PDB file of C-alpha atoms in Angstrom:
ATOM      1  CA  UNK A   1      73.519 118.278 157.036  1.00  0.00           C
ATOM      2  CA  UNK A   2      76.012 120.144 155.426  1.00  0.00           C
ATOM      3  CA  UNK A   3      78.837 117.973 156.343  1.00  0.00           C
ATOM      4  CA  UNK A   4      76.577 114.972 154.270  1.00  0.00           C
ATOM      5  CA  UNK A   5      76.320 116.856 150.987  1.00  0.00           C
ATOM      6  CA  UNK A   6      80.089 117.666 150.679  1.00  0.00           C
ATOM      7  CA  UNK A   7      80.722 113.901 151.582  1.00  0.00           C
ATOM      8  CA  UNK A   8      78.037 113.018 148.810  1.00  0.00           C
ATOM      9  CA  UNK A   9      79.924 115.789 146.593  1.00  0.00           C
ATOM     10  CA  UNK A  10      83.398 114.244 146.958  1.00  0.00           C
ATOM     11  CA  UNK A  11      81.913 111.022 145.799  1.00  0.00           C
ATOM     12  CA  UNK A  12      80.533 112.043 142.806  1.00  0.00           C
ATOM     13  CA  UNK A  13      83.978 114.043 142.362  1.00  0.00           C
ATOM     14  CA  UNK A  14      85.635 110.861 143.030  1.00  0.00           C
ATOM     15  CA  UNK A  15      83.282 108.391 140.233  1.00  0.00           C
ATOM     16  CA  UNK A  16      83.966 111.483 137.735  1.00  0.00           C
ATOM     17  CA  UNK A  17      87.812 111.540 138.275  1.00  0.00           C
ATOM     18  CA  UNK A  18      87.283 107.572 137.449  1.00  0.00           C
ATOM     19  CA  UNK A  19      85.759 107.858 134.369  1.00  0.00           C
ATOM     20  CA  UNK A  20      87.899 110.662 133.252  1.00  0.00           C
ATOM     21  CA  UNK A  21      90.920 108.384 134.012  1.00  0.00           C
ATOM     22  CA  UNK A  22      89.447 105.098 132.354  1.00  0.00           C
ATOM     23  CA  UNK A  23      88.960 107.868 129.505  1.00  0.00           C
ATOM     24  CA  UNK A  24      92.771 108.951 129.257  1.00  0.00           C
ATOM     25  CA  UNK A  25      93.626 105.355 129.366  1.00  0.00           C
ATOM     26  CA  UNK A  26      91.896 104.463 126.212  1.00  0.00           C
ATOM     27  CA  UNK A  27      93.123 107.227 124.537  1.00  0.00           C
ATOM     28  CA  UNK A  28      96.960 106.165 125.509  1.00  0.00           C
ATOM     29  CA  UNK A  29      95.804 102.556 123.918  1.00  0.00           C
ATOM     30  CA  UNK A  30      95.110 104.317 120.444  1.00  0.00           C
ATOM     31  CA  UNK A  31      97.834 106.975 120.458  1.00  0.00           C
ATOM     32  CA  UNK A  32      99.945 104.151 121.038  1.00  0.00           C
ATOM     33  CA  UNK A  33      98.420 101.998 118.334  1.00  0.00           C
ATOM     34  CA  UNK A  34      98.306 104.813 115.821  1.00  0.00           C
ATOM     35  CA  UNK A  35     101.553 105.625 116.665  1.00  0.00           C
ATOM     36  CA  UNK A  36     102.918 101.642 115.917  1.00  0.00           C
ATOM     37  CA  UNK A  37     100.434 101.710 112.563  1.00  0.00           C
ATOM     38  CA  UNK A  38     102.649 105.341 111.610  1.00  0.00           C
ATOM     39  CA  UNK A  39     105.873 103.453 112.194  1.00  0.00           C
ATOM     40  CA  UNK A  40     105.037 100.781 109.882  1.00  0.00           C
ATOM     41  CA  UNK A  41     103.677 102.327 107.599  1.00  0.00           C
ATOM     42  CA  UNK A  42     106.845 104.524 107.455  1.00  0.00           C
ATOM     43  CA  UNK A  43     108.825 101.602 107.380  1.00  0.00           C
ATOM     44  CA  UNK A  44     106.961  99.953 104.037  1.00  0.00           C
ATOM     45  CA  UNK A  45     106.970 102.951 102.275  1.00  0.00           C
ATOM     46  CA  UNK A  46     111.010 103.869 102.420  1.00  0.00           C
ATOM     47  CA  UNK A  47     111.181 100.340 101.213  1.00  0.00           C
ATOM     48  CA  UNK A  48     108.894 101.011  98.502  1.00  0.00           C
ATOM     49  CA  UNK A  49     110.621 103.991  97.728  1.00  0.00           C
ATOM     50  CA  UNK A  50     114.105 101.697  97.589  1.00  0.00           C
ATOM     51  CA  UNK A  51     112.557  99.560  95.185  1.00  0.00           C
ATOM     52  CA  UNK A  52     111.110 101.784  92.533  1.00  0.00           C
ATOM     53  CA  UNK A  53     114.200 103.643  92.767  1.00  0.00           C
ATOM     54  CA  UNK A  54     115.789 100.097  91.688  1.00  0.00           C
ATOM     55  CA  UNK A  55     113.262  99.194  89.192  1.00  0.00           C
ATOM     56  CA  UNK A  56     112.508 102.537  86.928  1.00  0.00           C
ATOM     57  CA  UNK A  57     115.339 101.875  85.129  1.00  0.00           C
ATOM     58  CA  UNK A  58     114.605  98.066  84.408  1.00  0.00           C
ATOM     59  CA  UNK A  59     111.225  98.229  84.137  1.00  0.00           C
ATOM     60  CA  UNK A  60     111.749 101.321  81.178  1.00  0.00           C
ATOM     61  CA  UNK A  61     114.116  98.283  79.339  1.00  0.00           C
ATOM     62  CA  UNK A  62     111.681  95.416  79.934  1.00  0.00           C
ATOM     63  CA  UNK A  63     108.898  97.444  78.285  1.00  0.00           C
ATOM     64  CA  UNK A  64     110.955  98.163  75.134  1.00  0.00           C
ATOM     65  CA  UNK A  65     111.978  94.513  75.015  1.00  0.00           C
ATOM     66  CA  UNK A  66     108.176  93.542  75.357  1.00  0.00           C
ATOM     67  CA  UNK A  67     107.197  96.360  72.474  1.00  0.00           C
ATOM     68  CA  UNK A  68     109.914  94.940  70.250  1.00  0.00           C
ATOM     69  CA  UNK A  69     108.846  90.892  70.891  1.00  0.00           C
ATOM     70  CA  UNK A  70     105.241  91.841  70.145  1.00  0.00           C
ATOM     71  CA  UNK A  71     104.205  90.144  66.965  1.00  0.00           C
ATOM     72  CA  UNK A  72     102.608  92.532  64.334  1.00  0.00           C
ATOM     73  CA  UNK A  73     100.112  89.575  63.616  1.00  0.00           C
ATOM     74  CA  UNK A  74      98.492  87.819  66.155  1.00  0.00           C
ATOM     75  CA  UNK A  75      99.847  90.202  68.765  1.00  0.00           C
ATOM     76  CA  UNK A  76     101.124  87.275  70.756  1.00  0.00           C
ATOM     77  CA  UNK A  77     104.469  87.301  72.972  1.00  0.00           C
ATOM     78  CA  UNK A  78     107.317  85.584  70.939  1.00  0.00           C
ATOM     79  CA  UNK A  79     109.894  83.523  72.623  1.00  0.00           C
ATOM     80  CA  UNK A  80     109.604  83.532  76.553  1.00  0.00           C
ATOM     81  CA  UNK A  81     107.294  81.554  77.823  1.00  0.00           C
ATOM     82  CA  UNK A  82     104.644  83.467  80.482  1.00  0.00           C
ATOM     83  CA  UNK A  83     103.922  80.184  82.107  1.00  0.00           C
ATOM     84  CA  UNK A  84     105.110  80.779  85.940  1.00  0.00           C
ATOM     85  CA  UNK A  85     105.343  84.651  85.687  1.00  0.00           C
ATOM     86  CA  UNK A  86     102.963  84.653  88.723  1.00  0.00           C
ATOM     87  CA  UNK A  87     104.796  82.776  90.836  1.00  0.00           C
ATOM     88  CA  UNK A  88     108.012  84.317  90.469  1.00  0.00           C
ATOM     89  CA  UNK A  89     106.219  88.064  91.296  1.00  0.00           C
ATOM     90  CA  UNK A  90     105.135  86.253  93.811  1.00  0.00           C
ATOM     91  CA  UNK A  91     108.839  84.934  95.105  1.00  0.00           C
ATOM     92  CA  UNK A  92     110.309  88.290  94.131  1.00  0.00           C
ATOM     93  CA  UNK A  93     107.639  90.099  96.557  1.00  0.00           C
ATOM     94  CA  UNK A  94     108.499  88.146  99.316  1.00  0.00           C
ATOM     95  CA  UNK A  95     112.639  88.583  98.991  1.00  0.00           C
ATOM     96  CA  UNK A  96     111.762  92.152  99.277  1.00  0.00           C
ATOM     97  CA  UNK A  97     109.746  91.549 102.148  1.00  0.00           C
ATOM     98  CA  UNK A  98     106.580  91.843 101.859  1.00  0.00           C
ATOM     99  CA  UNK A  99     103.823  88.705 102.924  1.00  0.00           C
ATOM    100  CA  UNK A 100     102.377  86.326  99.938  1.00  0.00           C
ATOM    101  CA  UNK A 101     100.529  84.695 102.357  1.00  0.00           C
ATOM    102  CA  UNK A 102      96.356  84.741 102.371  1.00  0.00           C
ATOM    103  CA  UNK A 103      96.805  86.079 106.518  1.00  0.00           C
ATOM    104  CA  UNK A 104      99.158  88.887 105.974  1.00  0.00           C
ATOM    105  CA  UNK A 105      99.040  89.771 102.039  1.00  0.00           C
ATOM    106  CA  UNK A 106     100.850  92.506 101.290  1.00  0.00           C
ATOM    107  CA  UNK A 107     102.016  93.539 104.780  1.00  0.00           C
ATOM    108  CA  UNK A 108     105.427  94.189 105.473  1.00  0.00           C
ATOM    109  CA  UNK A 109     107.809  91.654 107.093  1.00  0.00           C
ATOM    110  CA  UNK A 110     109.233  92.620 109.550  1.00  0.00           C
ATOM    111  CA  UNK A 111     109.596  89.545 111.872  1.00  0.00           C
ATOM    112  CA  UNK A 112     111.805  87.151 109.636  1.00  0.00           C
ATOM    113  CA  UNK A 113     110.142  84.437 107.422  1.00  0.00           C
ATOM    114  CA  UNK A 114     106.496  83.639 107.640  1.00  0.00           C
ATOM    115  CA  UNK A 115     105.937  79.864 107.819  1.00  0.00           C
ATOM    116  CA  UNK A 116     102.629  80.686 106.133  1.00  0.00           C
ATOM    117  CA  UNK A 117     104.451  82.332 103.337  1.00  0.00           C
ATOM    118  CA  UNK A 118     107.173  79.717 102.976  1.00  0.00           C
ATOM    119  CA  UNK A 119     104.782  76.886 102.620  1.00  0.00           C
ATOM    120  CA  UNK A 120     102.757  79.083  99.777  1.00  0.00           C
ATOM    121  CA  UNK A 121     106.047  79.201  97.665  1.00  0.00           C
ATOM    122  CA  UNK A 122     106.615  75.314  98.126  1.00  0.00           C
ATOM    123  CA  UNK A 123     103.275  74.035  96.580  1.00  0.00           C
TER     124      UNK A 123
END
C-alpha cells in the first residue's frame, strides 16, 4: 500500500512541476516583451531628446517672428499663408521618424519606410 501512495505522490509532484514550468514560461514571454517595449521606448525618447535639443533654439525665433507678424487689429497672421501647415508637421514627423499613418501613429520607425505612411503623404 505504501509503495501506491508514493507512486500517487510523485504524480501529483510531477502535474505540479508542470504547471510551475508552464508558469515560468509565461513569465519569460512578458519579461521578454517588457524588455523589447523598454528598448523602444528608450530608443524614441533619445530621439526626442535629439530633436528638442535641435528645435529650442528655432522654435524661441519662430515665436518672436509670430509675436511681431501679429496684427494689433484683427489679430490675424500677416503674410504667410497657414494653408498646408498640417501637412508639412505631418512630413517633418515622419523624416524624423516617427509613423503618420492611422496603424502606427506616433510610433517610432524603426523598420525603414511605412508603405502606409508613404501613401498618406501622397494624397
Amino acid at each position: 500500500m505504501e509503495k501506491k501512495n508514493i507512486f500517487v505522490l510523485i504524480q501529483e509532484l510531477e502535474t505540479q512541476m508542470g504547471h510551475i514550468h508552464s508558469e515560468l514560461g509565461g513569465l519569460k514571454l512578458v519579461i521578454k516583451e517588457l524588455l523589447e517595449e523598454n528598448h523602444r521606448l528608450s530608443l524614441e525618447n533619445e530621439q526626442l531628446r535629439k530633436i528638442l535639443k535641435r528645435e529650442v533654439a528655432p522654435a524661441e525665433l519662430e515665436n518672436q517672428v509670430a509675436l511681431q507678424s501679429v496684427s494689433p487689429i484683427k489679430g490675424e497672421m500677416q503674410g504667410e499663408d497657414v494653408v498646408g501647415e498640417g501637412y508639412d508637421n505631418l512630413a517633418r514627423l515622419y523624416h524624423e521618424g516617427f509613423h503618420i499613418c492611422n496603424v502606427y501613429y506616433g510610433h517610432l520607425r524603426t523598420e525603414g519606410d511605412c508603405l502606409f505612411c508613404l501613401s498618406f503623404l501622397n494624397k
